[in-house]
mmCIF file of C-alpha atoms in Angstrom:
data_model
loop_
_atom_site.group_PDB
_atom_site.id
_atom_site.type_symbol
_atom_site.label_atom_id
_atom_site.label_comp_id
_atom_site.label_asym_id
_atom_site.label_seq_id
_atom_site.Cartn_x
_atom_site.Cartn_y
_atom_site.Cartn_z
ATOM 1 C CA UNK G 1 -0.404 -0.721 -0.143
ATOM 2 C CA UNK G 2 1.425 3.140 -1.048
ATOM 3 C CA UNK G 3 0.321 6.853 0.672
ATOM 4 C CA UNK G 4 0.750 10.390 -0.236
ATOM 5 C CA UNK G 5 -0.539 12.540 2.379
ATOM 6 C CA UNK G 6 0.549 15.500 1.118
ATOM 7 C CA UNK G 7 -1.532 14.789 -2.952
ATOM 8 C CA UNK G 8 -3.852 12.767 -0.724
ATOM 9 C CA UNK G 9 -3.603 9.798 -3.346
ATOM 10 C CA UNK G 10 -3.980 5.797 -1.835
ATOM 11 C CA UNK G 11 -2.713 3.448 -4.224
ATOM 12 C CA UNK G 12 -3.809 -0.096 -3.221
ATOM 13 C CA UNK G 13 -5.010 -3.469 -5.145
ATOM 14 C CA UNK G 14 -8.466 -4.407 -4.169
ATOM 15 C CA UNK G 15 -7.289 -7.973 -5.071
ATOM 16 C CA UNK G 16 -3.967 -8.274 -2.938
ATOM 17 C CA UNK G 17 -4.019 -11.094 -0.805
ATOM 18 C CA UNK G 18 -3.179 -9.252 2.396
ATOM 19 C CA UNK G 19 -5.742 -6.835 1.784
ATOM 20 C CA UNK G 20 -8.394 -9.027 1.191
ATOM 21 C CA UNK G 21 -7.619 -11.453 4.639
ATOM 22 C CA UNK G 22 -7.340 -8.170 6.862
ATOM 23 C CA UNK G 23 -8.214 -5.254 5.478
ATOM 24 C CA UNK G 24 -8.662 -3.513 8.637
ATOM 25 C CA UNK G 25 -5.021 -2.818 9.539
ATOM 26 C CA UNK G 26 -4.694 -1.129 5.677
ATOM 27 C CA UNK G 27 -7.664 0.891 6.800
ATOM 28 C CA UNK G 28 -5.862 2.037 10.104
ATOM 29 C CA UNK G 29 -3.269 3.773 7.749
ATOM 30 C CA UNK G 30 -6.195 4.940 5.518
ATOM 31 C CA UNK G 31 -8.179 6.657 8.046
ATOM 32 C CA UNK G 32 -5.298 8.404 10.219
ATOM 33 C CA UNK G 33 -3.889 9.745 6.311
ATOM 34 C CA UNK G 34 -7.582 10.435 5.810
ATOM 35 C CA UNK G 35 -10.530 11.027 6.223
ATOM 36 C CA UNK G 36 -10.452 11.330 2.542
ATOM 37 C CA UNK G 37 -8.186 9.585 -0.295
ATOM 38 C CA UNK G 38 -8.102 9.348 -4.022
ATOM 39 C CA UNK G 39 -7.896 5.911 -4.144
ATOM 40 C CA UNK G 40 -6.202 5.315 -7.640
ATOM 41 C CA UNK G 41 -7.101 2.031 -8.401
ATOM 42 C CA UNK G 42 -10.720 2.915 -8.462
ATOM 43 C CA UNK G 43 -10.100 6.425 -9.715
ATOM 44 C CA UNK G 44 -12.416 8.203 -7.263
ATOM 45 C CA UNK G 45 -12.213 9.802 -3.456
ATOM 46 C CA UNK G 46 -13.307 7.540 -1.034
ATOM 47 C CA UNK G 47 -13.940 8.557 2.723
ATOM 48 C CA UNK G 48 -12.934 6.309 5.428
ATOM 49 C CA UNK G 49 -14.050 7.900 9.035
ATOM 50 C CA UNK G 50 -17.527 7.396 10.700
ATOM 51 C CA UNK G 51 -17.879 10.974 10.739
ATOM 52 C CA UNK G 52 -18.251 11.853 7.180
ATOM 53 C CA UNK G 53 -19.368 8.269 5.482
ATOM 54 C CA UNK G 54 -22.608 8.901 7.829
ATOM 55 C CA UNK G 55 -22.863 12.052 7.154
ATOM 56 C CA UNK G 56 -22.205 11.523 3.080
ATOM 57 C CA UNK G 57 -25.176 8.595 3.125
ATOM 58 C CA UNK G 58 -27.452 11.863 4.451
ATOM 59 C CA UNK G 59 -26.110 14.507 1.751
ATOM 60 C CA UNK G 60 -28.646 15.092 -0.913
ATOM 61 C CA UNK G 61 -26.257 16.257 -3.040
ATOM 62 C CA UNK G 62 -24.744 13.208 -3.548
ATOM 63 C CA UNK G 63 -26.853 9.973 -4.931
ATOM 64 C CA UNK G 64 -26.738 6.907 -6.506
ATOM 65 C CA UNK G 65 -28.276 7.543 -10.210
ATOM 66 C CA UNK G 66 -26.516 10.296 -11.975
ATOM 67 C CA UNK G 67 -27.525 10.350 -15.992
ATOM 68 C CA UNK G 68 -31.532 11.313 -15.032
ATOM 69 C CA UNK G 69 -29.660 14.849 -14.000
ATOM 70 C CA UNK G 70 -26.685 14.648 -16.932
ATOM 71 C CA UNK G 71 -26.307 12.505 -19.996
ATOM 72 C CA UNK G 72 -23.356 10.473 -20.304
ATOM 73 C CA UNK G 73 -21.776 11.946 -23.271
ATOM 74 C CA UNK G 74 -21.519 15.042 -21.073
ATOM 75 C CA UNK G 75 -20.152 12.896 -18.405
ATOM 76 C CA UNK G 76 -17.723 11.812 -20.936
ATOM 77 C CA UNK G 77 -18.486 7.943 -20.048
ATOM 78 C CA UNK G 78 -18.936 5.517 -23.253
ATOM 79 C CA UNK G 79 -22.280 4.399 -24.355
ATOM 80 C CA UNK G 80 -23.277 0.696 -22.745
ATOM 81 C CA UNK G 81 -21.832 -2.050 -24.479
ATOM 82 C CA UNK G 82 -24.190 -3.988 -25.857
ATOM 83 C CA UNK G 83 -23.444 -7.450 -24.772
ATOM 84 C CA UNK G 84 -24.570 -6.091 -21.124
ATOM 85 C CA UNK G 85 -26.995 -4.128 -22.298
ATOM 86 C CA UNK G 86 -29.505 -6.548 -21.354
ATOM 87 C CA UNK G 87 -27.935 -6.774 -17.542
ATOM 88 C CA UNK G 88 -27.944 -2.743 -17.609
ATOM 89 C CA UNK G 89 -31.983 -2.657 -18.442
ATOM 90 C CA UNK G 90 -33.006 -4.426 -15.902
ATOM 91 C CA UNK G 91 -30.759 -2.977 -13.542
ATOM 92 C CA UNK G 92 -32.183 0.611 -14.398
ATOM 93 C CA UNK G 93 -35.573 -0.175 -12.232
ATOM 94 C CA UNK G 94 -33.622 -1.089 -9.420
ATOM 95 C CA UNK G 95 -35.075 1.604 -6.515
ATOM 96 C CA UNK G 96 -31.008 0.564 -5.293
ATOM 97 C CA UNK G 97 -30.063 2.336 -8.510
ATOM 98 C CA UNK G 98 -31.932 5.543 -8.674
ATOM 99 C CA UNK G 99 -33.126 9.305 -6.819
ATOM 100 C CA UNK G 100 -36.139 10.419 -6.232
ATOM 101 C CA UNK G 101 -38.618 11.006 -7.309
ATOM 102 C CA UNK G 102 -38.679 7.332 -9.421
ATOM 103 C CA UNK G 103 -37.311 5.847 -5.726
ATOM 104 C CA UNK G 104 -39.382 7.389 -3.402
ATOM 105 C CA UNK G 105 -41.948 6.094 -5.490
ATOM 106 C CA UNK G 106 -40.335 2.382 -5.808
ATOM 107 C CA UNK G 107 -39.349 2.365 -2.438
ATOM 108 C CA UNK G 108 -42.643 3.476 -0.843
ATOM 109 C CA UNK G 109 -44.343 0.669 -3.161
ATOM 110 C CA UNK G 110 -41.732 -1.879 -2.303
ATOM 111 C CA UNK G 111 -42.185 -1.270 1.136
ATOM 112 C CA UNK G 112 -45.435 -1.607 1.810
ATOM 113 C CA UNK G 113 -45.881 -5.062 0.004
ATOM 114 C CA UNK G 114 -42.178 -6.193 2.136
ATOM 115 C CA UNK G 115 -43.060 -4.467 5.785
ATOM 116 C CA UNK G 116 -47.158 -5.117 5.853
ATOM 117 C CA UNK G 117 -45.721 -8.672 6.276
ATOM 118 C CA UNK G 118 -44.453 -8.178 9.595
ATOM 119 C CA UNK G 119 -40.983 -9.559 9.455
ATOM 120 C CA UNK G 120 -40.950 -10.573 12.993
ATOM 121 C CA UNK G 121 -43.861 -13.014 12.260
ATOM 122 C CA UNK G 122 -41.085 -15.053 10.245
ATOM 123 C CA UNK G 123 -39.107 -15.671 13.904
ATOM 124 C CA UNK G 124 -40.421 -19.157 14.095
ATOM 125 C CA UNK G 125 -39.899 -20.140 10.747
ATOM 126 C CA UNK G 126 -36.228 -18.982 10.971
ATOM 127 C CA UNK G 127 -35.581 -21.036 14.376
ATOM 128 C CA UNK G 128 -37.290 -24.345 12.632
ATOM 129 C CA UNK G 129 -35.164 -23.792 9.490
ATOM 130 C CA UNK G 130 -32.001 -23.030 11.366
ATOM 131 C CA UNK G 131 -32.711 -26.458 13.547
ATOM 132 C CA UNK G 132 -33.776 -28.747 10.923
ATOM 133 C CA UNK G 133 -30.352 -27.653 8.967
ATOM 134 C CA UNK G 134 -28.368 -28.274 12.116
ATOM 135 C CA UNK G 135 -30.491 -31.822 12.394
ATOM 136 C CA UNK G 136 -28.882 -32.436 8.853
ATOM 137 C CA UNK G 137 -24.870 -32.796 10.376
ATOM 138 C CA UNK G 138 -25.166 -32.615 13.695
ATOM 139 C CA UNK G 139 -24.142 -36.145 13.526
ATOM 140 C CA UNK G 140 -21.106 -35.603 11.261
ATOM 141 C CA UNK G 141 -18.769 -34.045 13.375
ATOM 142 C CA UNK G 142 -17.882 -31.062 11.146
ATOM 143 C CA UNK G 143 -19.245 -29.324 8.440
ATOM 144 C CA UNK G 144 -18.240 -26.597 6.513
ATOM 145 C CA UNK G 145 -21.239 -23.905 8.099
ATOM 146 C CA UNK G 146 -21.185 -22.030 4.999
ATOM 147 C CA UNK G 147 -22.624 -24.114 2.600
ATOM 148 C CA UNK G 148 -24.600 -26.009 5.558
ATOM 149 C CA UNK G 149 -26.224 -23.738 7.336
ATOM 150 C CA UNK G 150 -25.357 -19.735 6.355
ATOM 151 C CA UNK G 151 -26.062 -19.907 2.587
ATOM 152 C CA UNK G 152 -29.787 -22.278 3.193
ATOM 153 C CA UNK G 153 -31.265 -20.148 5.667
ATOM 154 C CA UNK G 154 -31.344 -16.635 3.499
ATOM 155 C CA UNK G 155 -32.093 -18.343 -0.029
ATOM 156 C CA UNK G 156 -35.140 -20.391 1.476
ATOM 157 C CA UNK G 157 -36.647 -17.171 2.970
ATOM 158 C CA UNK G 158 -36.442 -15.273 0.389
ATOM 159 C CA UNK G 159 -37.458 -18.238 -2.212
ATOM 160 C CA UNK G 160 -40.869 -18.642 0.469
ATOM 161 C CA UNK G 161 -41.105 -15.202 0.672
ATOM 162 C CA UNK G 162 -41.214 -15.048 -3.330
ATOM 163 C CA UNK G 163 -43.962 -18.121 -3.354
ATOM 164 C CA UNK G 164 -41.399 -20.064 -5.460
ATOM 165 C CA UNK G 165 -40.129 -23.050 -5.233
ATOM 166 C CA UNK G 166 -37.311 -23.762 -2.368
ATOM 167 C CA UNK G 167 -35.917 -26.793 -4.611
ATOM 168 C CA UNK G 168 -35.356 -23.853 -7.497
ATOM 169 C CA UNK G 169 -32.518 -22.190 -4.567
ATOM 170 C CA UNK G 170 -29.200 -23.558 -5.964
ATOM 171 C CA UNK G 171 -30.598 -22.214 -9.729
ATOM 172 C CA UNK G 172 -31.673 -19.300 -7.308
ATOM 173 C CA UNK G 173 -28.316 -19.312 -6.305
ATOM 174 C CA UNK G 174 -25.851 -19.331 -9.254
ATOM 175 C CA UNK G 175 -28.260 -16.526 -10.834
ATOM 176 C CA UNK G 176 -27.463 -14.345 -7.626
ATOM 177 C CA UNK G 177 -23.723 -14.890 -7.886
ATOM 178 C CA UNK G 178 -23.509 -14.783 -11.608
ATOM 179 C CA UNK G 179 -25.236 -11.198 -10.996
ATOM 180 C CA UNK G 180 -23.623 -9.892 -8.200
ATOM 181 C CA UNK G 181 -20.138 -10.003 -9.952
ATOM 182 C CA UNK G 182 -20.982 -7.300 -12.438
ATOM 183 C CA UNK G 183 -20.375 -5.109 -9.219
ATOM 184 C CA UNK G 184 -16.948 -6.372 -8.591
ATOM 185 C CA UNK G 185 -14.049 -4.725 -8.800
ATOM 186 C CA UNK G 186 -11.650 -6.571 -12.340
ATOM 187 C CA UNK G 187 -14.497 -8.121 -13.833
ATOM 188 C CA UNK G 188 -13.841 -10.064 -16.819
ATOM 189 C CA UNK G 189 -15.468 -10.184 -20.015
ATOM 190 C CA UNK G 190 -16.831 -13.709 -18.894
ATOM 191 C CA UNK G 191 -18.248 -12.187 -15.980
ATOM 192 C CA UNK G 192 -20.254 -9.981 -17.639
ATOM 193 C CA UNK G 193 -21.441 -12.765 -20.538
ATOM 194 C CA UNK G 194 -22.168 -14.915 -17.332
ATOM 195 C CA UNK G 195 -24.235 -11.763 -15.740
ATOM 196 C CA UNK G 196 -26.330 -11.160 -18.970
ATOM 197 C CA UNK G 197 -27.028 -14.465 -19.388
ATOM 198 C CA UNK G 198 -28.529 -14.826 -15.784
ATOM 199 C CA UNK G 199 -29.981 -11.852 -15.855
ATOM 200 C CA UNK G 200 -32.320 -13.243 -18.475
ATOM 201 C CA UNK G 201 -32.802 -16.244 -17.165
ATOM 202 C CA UNK G 202 -34.227 -14.979 -14.466
ATOM 203 C CA UNK G 203 -36.513 -12.743 -15.791
ATOM 204 C CA UNK G 204 -37.612 -15.060 -17.938
ATOM 205 C CA UNK G 205 -37.828 -17.523 -14.939
ATOM 206 C CA UNK G 206 -40.138 -14.771 -12.678
ATOM 207 C CA UNK G 207 -42.134 -12.948 -15.846
ATOM 208 C CA UNK G 208 -43.796 -17.056 -15.574
ATOM 209 C CA UNK G 209 -44.446 -16.559 -11.689
ATOM 210 C CA UNK G 210 -45.938 -12.939 -12.256
ATOM 211 C CA UNK G 211 -48.186 -14.343 -14.937
ATOM 212 C CA UNK G 212 -49.412 -16.881 -12.652
ATOM 213 C CA UNK G 213 -50.098 -14.847 -9.659
ATOM 214 C CA UNK G 214 -51.918 -12.284 -11.674
ATOM 215 C CA UNK G 215 -54.603 -14.780 -12.267
ATOM 216 C CA UNK G 216 -54.379 -16.992 -9.026
ATOM 217 C CA UNK G 217 -52.767 -14.491 -6.177
ATOM 218 C CA UNK G 218 -51.764 -16.023 -3.222
ATOM 219 C CA UNK G 219 -49.996 -15.119 -0.064
ATOM 220 C CA UNK G 220 -46.739 -14.636 -1.304
ATOM 221 C CA UNK G 221 -44.706 -11.216 -1.929
ATOM 222 C CA UNK G 222 -44.710 -11.769 -5.589
ATOM 223 C CA UNK G 223 -48.893 -11.397 -5.516
ATOM 224 C CA UNK G 224 -48.479 -8.746 -2.982
ATOM 225 C CA UNK G 225 -46.387 -6.491 -5.394
ATOM 226 C CA UNK G 226 -49.022 -6.902 -7.746
ATOM 227 C CA UNK G 227 -51.927 -5.570 -5.832
ATOM 228 C CA UNK G 228 -49.650 -2.827 -4.288
ATOM 229 C CA UNK G 229 -51.007 0.541 -4.725
ATOM 230 C CA UNK G 230 -50.113 3.903 -3.507
ATOM 231 C CA UNK G 231 -51.682 7.367 -4.496
ATOM 232 C CA UNK G 232 -52.933 5.007 -7.517
ATOM 233 C CA UNK G 233 -49.181 4.182 -8.149
ATOM 234 C CA UNK G 234 -48.501 1.063 -8.957
ATOM 235 C CA UNK G 235 -44.858 -1.256 -10.171
ATOM 236 C CA UNK G 236 -44.739 -1.738 -13.861
ATOM 237 C CA UNK G 237 -44.311 -5.561 -14.479
ATOM 238 C CA UNK G 238 -40.336 -4.570 -15.412
ATOM 239 C CA UNK G 239 -39.932 -3.020 -11.928
ATOM 240 C CA UNK G 240 -41.973 -5.764 -10.049
ATOM 241 C CA UNK G 241 -39.035 -8.369 -11.476
ATOM 242 C CA UNK G 242 -35.936 -5.920 -11.111
ATOM 243 C CA UNK G 243 -37.439 -5.731 -7.172
ATOM 244 C CA UNK G 244 -37.463 -9.925 -6.993
ATOM 245 C CA UNK G 245 -34.346 -10.211 -8.097
ATOM 246 C CA UNK G 246 -32.648 -6.929 -5.843
ATOM 247 C CA UNK G 247 -34.208 -8.745 -2.663
ATOM 248 C CA UNK G 248 -33.017 -11.829 -3.508
ATOM 249 C CA UNK G 249 -29.297 -10.703 -4.923
ATOM 250 C CA UNK G 250 -28.378 -8.087 -1.852
ATOM 251 C CA UNK G 251 -30.900 -10.084 0.864
ATOM 252 C CA UNK G 252 -29.022 -13.467 0.060
ATOM 253 C CA UNK G 253 -25.611 -12.722 -0.208
ATOM 254 C CA UNK G 254 -24.995 -10.225 2.612
ATOM 255 C CA UNK G 255 -26.661 -12.138 4.720
ATOM 256 C CA UNK G 256 -24.740 -15.277 4.201
ATOM 257 C CA UNK G 257 -21.826 -13.466 4.259
ATOM 258 C CA UNK G 258 -22.964 -11.680 7.526
ATOM 259 C CA UNK G 259 -23.874 -15.171 9.123
ATOM 260 C CA UNK G 260 -20.284 -16.609 7.939
ATOM 261 C CA UNK G 261 -18.337 -13.602 9.323
ATOM 262 C CA UNK G 262 -20.390 -13.504 12.474
ATOM 263 C CA UNK G 263 -19.614 -16.963 13.375
ATOM 264 C CA UNK G 264 -15.902 -16.805 12.572
ATOM 265 C CA UNK G 265 -15.695 -13.348 14.849
ATOM 266 C CA UNK G 266 -17.554 -15.135 17.938
ATOM 267 C CA UNK G 267 -15.116 -18.673 17.789
ATOM 268 C CA UNK G 268 -11.969 -16.450 16.960
ATOM 269 C CA UNK G 269 -12.609 -14.114 19.464
ATOM 270 C CA UNK G 270 -13.708 -16.219 22.260
ATOM 271 C CA UNK G 271 -16.973 -14.835 22.797
ATOM 272 C CA UNK G 272 -18.730 -16.751 25.363
ATOM 273 C CA UNK G 273 -22.129 -18.063 23.238
ATOM 274 C CA UNK G 274 -24.262 -18.038 26.512
ATOM 275 C CA UNK G 275 -23.453 -14.747 27.672
ATOM 276 C CA UNK G 276 -23.356 -13.225 24.242
ATOM 277 C CA UNK G 277 -27.246 -14.597 23.550
ATOM 278 C CA UNK G 278 -28.272 -15.172 27.026
ATOM 279 C CA UNK G 279 -31.305 -13.133 26.331
ATOM 280 C CA UNK G 280 -33.111 -10.876 23.372
ATOM 281 C CA UNK G 281 -31.604 -7.708 24.733
ATOM 282 C CA UNK G 282 -28.168 -9.622 24.939
ATOM 283 C CA UNK G 283 -29.047 -10.981 21.414
ATOM 284 C CA UNK G 284 -30.238 -7.750 20.284
ATOM 285 C CA UNK G 285 -26.415 -6.084 21.369
ATOM 286 C CA UNK G 286 -24.507 -9.002 20.169
ATOM 287 C CA UNK G 287 -25.475 -9.257 16.724
ATOM 288 C CA UNK G 288 -25.451 -5.018 16.002
ATOM 289 C CA UNK G 289 -21.536 -5.746 17.255
ATOM 290 C CA UNK G 290 -21.202 -8.308 15.253
ATOM 291 C CA UNK G 291 -22.539 -6.468 12.027
ATOM 292 C CA UNK G 292 -20.033 -3.353 12.726
ATOM 293 C CA UNK G 293 -17.343 -5.529 14.003
ATOM 294 C CA UNK G 294 -17.170 -7.857 9.816
ATOM 295 C CA UNK G 295 -19.714 -6.492 8.086
ATOM 296 C CA UNK G 296 -20.509 -8.013 4.774
ATOM 297 C CA UNK G 297 -19.722 -5.055 2.545
ATOM 298 C CA UNK G 298 -17.174 -2.495 2.664
ATOM 299 C CA UNK G 299 -17.815 0.077 0.183
ATOM 300 C CA UNK G 300 -21.095 1.796 -1.176
ATOM 301 C CA UNK G 301 -20.666 4.922 -3.917
ATOM 302 C CA UNK G 302 -22.488 7.769 -4.373
ATOM 303 C CA UNK G 303 -22.164 10.509 -7.376
ATOM 304 C CA UNK G 304 -22.071 14.047 -6.969
ATOM 305 C CA UNK G 305 -25.059 15.857 -8.270
ATOM 306 C CA UNK G 306 -23.945 19.180 -8.427
ATOM 307 C CA UNK G 307 -20.689 20.812 -8.119
ATOM 308 C CA UNK G 308 -19.869 21.544 -5.396
ATOM 309 C CA UNK G 309 -16.889 21.180 -1.829
ATOM 310 C CA UNK G 310 -16.974 18.837 0.418
ATOM 311 C CA UNK G 311 -13.957 18.478 2.759
ATOM 312 C CA UNK G 312 -11.515 20.292 1.136
ATOM 313 C CA UNK G 313 -12.364 18.847 -2.165
ATOM 314 C CA UNK G 314 -13.728 20.111 -4.972
ATOM 315 C CA UNK G 315 -16.373 17.412 -6.765
ATOM 316 C CA UNK G 316 -17.707 18.484 -10.403
ATOM 317 C CA UNK G 317 -20.974 16.883 -11.285
ATOM 318 C CA UNK G 318 -20.812 12.955 -11.655
ATOM 319 C CA UNK G 319 -17.796 12.646 -9.817
ATOM 320 C CA UNK G 320 -17.915 9.379 -7.938
ATOM 321 C CA UNK G 321 -17.257 8.816 -4.029
ATOM 322 C CA UNK G 322 -16.545 5.224 -2.223
ATOM 323 C CA UNK G 323 -18.139 5.311 1.657
ATOM 324 C CA UNK G 324 -16.258 2.590 3.039
ATOM 325 C CA UNK G 325 -18.686 1.008 5.989
ATOM 326 C CA UNK G 326 -15.494 -1.336 6.829
ATOM 327 C CA UNK G 327 -13.103 1.555 7.485
ATOM 328 C CA UNK G 328 -16.046 3.983 9.416
ATOM 329 C CA UNK G 329 -16.948 0.978 11.549
ATOM 330 C CA UNK G 330 -13.673 0.301 13.028
ATOM 331 C CA UNK G 331 -13.512 4.445 13.752
ATOM 332 C CA UNK G 332 -11.532 4.723 17.814
ATOM 333 C CA UNK G 333 -13.052 8.335 17.533
ATOM 334 C CA UNK G 334 -16.830 6.086 17.270
ATOM 335 C CA UNK G 335 -15.599 3.310 18.837
ATOM 336 C CA UNK G 336 -12.880 2.572 21.454
ATOM 337 C CA UNK G 337 -10.837 -0.401 21.042
ATOM 338 C CA UNK G 338 -12.836 -0.857 18.019
ATOM 339 C CA UNK G 339 -10.476 -3.985 17.026
ATOM 340 C CA UNK G 340 -11.979 -5.468 20.100
ATOM 341 C CA UNK G 341 -15.430 -7.897 19.197
ATOM 342 C CA UNK G 342 -17.401 -6.612 22.482
ATOM 343 C CA UNK G 343 -20.734 -8.004 22.494
ATOM 344 C CA UNK G 344 -21.568 -5.186 25.659
ATOM 345 C CA UNK G 345 -20.386 -2.076 23.896
ATOM 346 C CA UNK G 346 -22.964 0.772 24.125
ATOM 347 C CA UNK G 347 -25.184 0.994 21.032
ATOM 348 C CA UNK G 348 -23.946 3.493 18.788
ATOM 349 C CA UNK G 349 -25.135 3.160 15.396
ATOM 350 C CA UNK G 350 -22.874 1.557 12.875
ATOM 351 C CA UNK G 351 -22.972 2.030 8.797
ATOM 352 C CA UNK G 352 -22.998 -1.726 7.886
ATOM 353 C CA UNK G 353 -26.913 -1.163 6.313
ATOM 354 C CA UNK G 354 -26.133 1.887 4.837
ATOM 355 C CA UNK G 355 -28.196 5.328 5.554
ATOM 356 C CA UNK G 356 -29.987 8.032 4.064
ATOM 357 C CA UNK G 357 -33.184 7.197 1.607
ATOM 358 C CA UNK G 358 -30.971 3.996 0.479
ATOM 359 C CA UNK G 359 -30.851 2.690 3.914
ATOM 360 C CA UNK G 360 -31.597 -1.437 3.434
ATOM 361 C CA UNK G 361 -34.733 -1.801 2.336
ATOM 362 C CA UNK G 362 -34.225 -5.452 4.286
ATOM 363 C CA UNK G 363 -32.436 -4.992 7.080
ATOM 364 C CA UNK G 364 -34.979 -5.939 9.319
ATOM 365 C CA UNK G 365 -35.630 -9.430 7.961
ATOM 366 C CA UNK G 366 -31.346 -9.842 7.942
ATOM 367 C CA UNK G 367 -31.276 -9.313 11.553
ATOM 368 C CA UNK G 368 -33.987 -11.210 12.667
ATOM 369 C CA UNK G 369 -32.022 -14.086 10.683
ATOM 370 C CA UNK G 370 -28.961 -13.263 12.961
ATOM 371 C CA UNK G 371 -31.162 -13.241 16.088
ATOM 372 C CA UNK G 372 -32.379 -16.117 15.505
ATOM 373 C CA UNK G 373 -29.393 -18.048 13.462
ATOM 374 C CA UNK G 374 -27.097 -17.701 15.326
ATOM 375 C CA UNK G 375 -28.245 -18.677 18.813
ATOM 376 C CA UNK G 376 -29.942 -21.614 18.038
ATOM 377 C CA UNK G 377 -26.697 -22.905 16.366
ATOM 378 C CA UNK G 378 -24.689 -22.467 19.292
ATOM 379 C CA UNK G 379 -27.435 -23.602 21.963
ATOM 380 C CA UNK G 380 -26.995 -26.938 19.435
ATOM 381 C CA UNK G 381 -23.381 -27.036 19.381
ATOM 382 C CA UNK G 382 -21.796 -25.410 22.128
ATOM 383 C CA UNK G 383 -18.720 -27.405 21.111
ATOM 384 C CA UNK G 384 -18.122 -25.690 17.830
ATOM 385 C CA UNK G 385 -14.457 -24.828 16.945
ATOM 386 C CA UNK G 386 -12.485 -23.676 13.886
ATOM 387 C CA UNK G 387 -10.405 -26.501 11.778
ATOM 388 C CA UNK G 388 -8.361 -24.100 9.906
ATOM 389 C CA UNK G 389 -7.501 -20.700 9.145
ATOM 390 C CA UNK G 390 -10.874 -19.558 7.211
ATOM 391 C CA UNK G 391 -10.636 -17.107 4.096
ATOM 392 C CA UNK G 392 -12.210 -14.396 3.088
ATOM 393 C CA UNK G 393 -13.222 -14.853 -0.966
ATOM 394 C CA UNK G 394 -11.355 -12.279 -3.187
ATOM 395 C CA UNK G 395 -14.535 -10.400 -4.033
ATOM 396 C CA UNK G 396 -13.895 -6.872 -2.903
ATOM 397 C CA UNK G 397 -15.644 -4.718 -1.785
ATOM 398 C CA UNK G 398 -18.076 -7.775 -0.963
ATOM 399 C CA UNK G 399 -16.802 -9.257 2.357
ATOM 400 C CA UNK G 400 -16.894 -12.875 3.172
ATOM 401 C CA UNK G 401 -15.723 -16.357 3.742
ATOM 402 C CA UNK G 402 -14.938 -18.844 1.122
ATOM 403 C CA UNK G 403 -15.647 -21.740 3.557
ATOM 404 C CA UNK G 404 -15.565 -21.957 7.303
ATOM 405 C CA UNK G 405 -14.451 -25.462 8.337
ATOM 406 C CA UNK G 406 -15.918 -26.329 12.025
ATOM 407 C CA UNK G 407 -15.684 -29.497 14.324
ATOM 408 C CA UNK G 408 -17.582 -30.233 17.717
#
């Protein structure tokens, strides 16, 4: 890693194995040289401290979308290449990539369907699913927890919420992995082609279910999204399908990583699980501390929506800025002894779910999955131990393990 504090420049390959396996020790130096550095490999400014990351999430001069204000030509951007156009045609309907007023309409409609289902009522189902999964491997004495526990929980729940066969879970996962690869650093043409194929197949699959639910609505999320209405507005079919894809991709990828990272942290740090999950309040605190300590997403980007100056940095309309969640969550100005996993830590909001108008819509479900699955796992298998040092996948800025081999 090279930092030029005078020019406020940073050079660090996101694929460097040392960085991928422990970005936090790099973040310390970045934050001390900051609060912002121009990350040359990404080609934009990044903020590493909690104060600015939290503020920029809520600063309406920055947003997730820019071409609604300025055309690609004026920004100096090339046109979208034909071979990836199908992916971006679907992505364009995602509330995650839109700004008001479109974002406001989409979020209001999806929120009514998603939140109205009362996420809390899923608690018994999550508990039963977690126990069923442990039943399946308890007698083996060892397991890759990612494959046998962390992955099935979110993908099964999302499939059941959407009302699609749980037997489709492996296919849903494959589509999700291929699509999410479009957001990774250093993607290849092979990644792009695979993402487009996955996008087209996923859309075709969902269109069949949307048609079926229009004729025979049921109690699933697709039926709710078809029927939901606010101030005379409904979701178009393209918006509905993209919303379903977003809920799966975002909800599954992040939660798998969050569960895996959490179990790894609890075991490596020697945390007493009985104490950490002793009560609902203790469990809630522990989950929030785990999300702070090793979050599943480490960078979220915004565009400057106007010419402005922020922290002495001149931004032009369309300039991108990176908000470094993993670094902000270890800021000693906010979290004393930040590299310590402390379940009893006094509550201070972390940045793992983002903030502002794009705060993660699935945060209540993700929290509930962790609050139920983790205590269930440690209650059933109190002698859990790590077999060998877990390795993180080379998929920065997504931050999750490639496997987690455990014994008991």
